[in-house]
mmCIF file of C-alpha atoms in Angstrom:
data_model
loop_
_atom_site.group_PDB
_atom_site.id
_atom_site.type_symbol
_atom_site.label_atom_id
_atom_site.label_comp_id
_atom_site.label_asym_id
_atom_site.label_seq_id
_atom_site.Cartn_x
_atom_site.Cartn_y
_atom_site.Cartn_z
ATOM 1 C CA ILE D 1 23.954 -15.119 20.785
ATOM 2 C CA PRO D 2 22.582 -13.834 17.536
ATOM 3 C CA VAL D 3 20.041 -15.837 15.773
ATOM 4 C CA ILE D 4 19.778 -15.689 12.056
ATOM 5 C CA GLY D 5 16.631 -16.605 10.239
ATOM 6 C CA VAL D 6 17.403 -19.017 7.323
ATOM 7 C CA GLY D 7 14.975 -20.949 5.060
ATOM 8 C CA GLY D 8 11.820 -19.803 3.477
ATOM 9 C CA ILE D 9 12.512 -16.206 3.273
ATOM 10 C CA GLY D 10 10.692 -15.028 -0.003
ATOM 11 C CA SER D 11 9.122 -11.729 0.933
ATOM 12 C CA TRP D 12 9.325 -9.039 3.441
ATOM 13 C CA GLN D 13 6.482 -10.598 5.379
ATOM 14 C CA ASP D 14 8.601 -13.664 5.827
ATOM 15 C CA ALA D 15 11.575 -11.522 7.134
ATOM 16 C CA VAL D 16 9.182 -9.751 9.709
ATOM 17 C CA GLU D 17 7.882 -13.012 10.892
ATOM 18 C CA MET D 18 11.482 -14.386 11.507
ATOM 19 C CA MET D 19 12.426 -11.194 13.272
ATOM 20 C CA MET D 20 9.405 -11.270 15.558
ATOM 21 C CA ALA D 21 10.364 -15.005 16.282
ATOM 22 C CA GLY D 22 13.773 -13.756 17.589
ATOM 23 C CA ALA D 23 15.991 -13.425 14.587
ATOM 24 C CA SER D 24 18.288 -10.424 14.209
ATOM 25 C CA ALA D 25 19.048 -11.005 10.642
ATOM 26 C CA VAL D 26 17.719 -13.176 7.888
ATOM 27 C CA GLN D 27 19.366 -15.180 4.998
ATOM 28 C CA VAL D 28 17.816 -15.133 1.535
ATOM 29 C CA GLY D 29 18.911 -17.808 -0.999
ATOM 30 C CA SER D 30 16.593 -19.919 -3.183
ATOM 31 C CA ALA D 31 14.133 -16.888 -3.547
ATOM 32 C CA VAL D 32 16.821 -15.047 -5.688
ATOM 33 C CA TYR D 33 16.461 -17.784 -8.485
ATOM 34 C CA ASP D 34 12.718 -16.640 -9.039
ATOM 35 C CA ASN D 35 13.006 -12.992 -8.323
ATOM 36 C CA VAL D 36 16.420 -11.251 -8.964
ATOM 37 C CA ASN D 37 14.801 -8.062 -7.312
ATOM 38 C CA ILE D 38 14.074 -9.800 -3.864
ATOM 39 C CA PHE D 39 16.483 -7.929 -1.849
ATOM 40 C CA SER D 40 15.081 -4.648 -2.849
ATOM 41 C CA GLU D 41 11.577 -5.808 -2.293
ATOM 42 C CA ILE D 42 12.282 -7.131 1.154
ATOM 43 C CA THR D 43 14.212 -3.904 2.078
ATOM 44 C CA SER D 44 11.282 -1.696 0.787
ATOM 45 C CA GLY D 45 8.632 -3.809 2.283
ATOM 46 C CA LEU D 46 10.236 -3.956 5.630
ATOM 47 C CA SER D 47 10.990 -0.339 5.697
ATOM 48 C CA ASP D 48 7.372 0.434 4.908
ATOM 49 C CA TYR D 49 6.155 -1.873 7.426
ATOM 50 C CA LEU D 50 8.238 -0.407 10.272
ATOM 51 C CA LYS D 51 7.131 3.281 9.345
ATOM 52 C CA ALA D 52 3.486 2.407 9.088
ATOM 53 C CA ASN D 53 3.743 0.599 12.587
ATOM 54 C CA ASP D 54 6.012 3.099 14.218
ATOM 55 C CA HIS D 55 8.516 0.423 14.969
ATOM 56 C CA SER D 56 12.270 0.079 14.638
ATOM 57 C CA LEU D 57 13.939 -3.285 13.859
ATOM 58 C CA ASP D 58 14.827 -3.610 17.528
ATOM 59 C CA ASP D 59 11.241 -3.357 18.390
ATOM 60 C CA ILE D 60 10.048 -6.253 16.304
ATOM 61 C CA ILE D 61 12.974 -8.642 17.207
ATOM 62 C CA GLY D 62 11.620 -11.144 19.583
ATOM 63 C CA LEU D 63 8.230 -9.478 19.634
ATOM 64 C CA ALA D 64 6.227 -12.891 19.244
ATOM 65 C CA HIS D 65 7.828 -14.051 22.495
ATOM 66 C CA ARG D 66 7.018 -11.097 24.476
ATOM 67 C CA LYS D 67 3.468 -11.158 23.339
ATOM 68 C CA VAL D 68 3.064 -14.690 24.507
ATOM 69 C CA GLU D 69 4.814 -13.934 27.931
ATOM 70 C CA GLN D 70 2.277 -11.062 28.693
#
């Protein structure tokens, strides 16, 4: 069952946290009212994070759970 992270997504860091918690997608809502560029900022920040850490999106989905189980 796909999990979509909703609520409190206002930065690429928030998106990464939701994905590490198991979300395969995130939904951005209220943050658009404060920042119309939020989508490009999340996309850019997430891409930079993945490149810097040599990860793919699939690598980080559920990562927090795998760390706890070890």
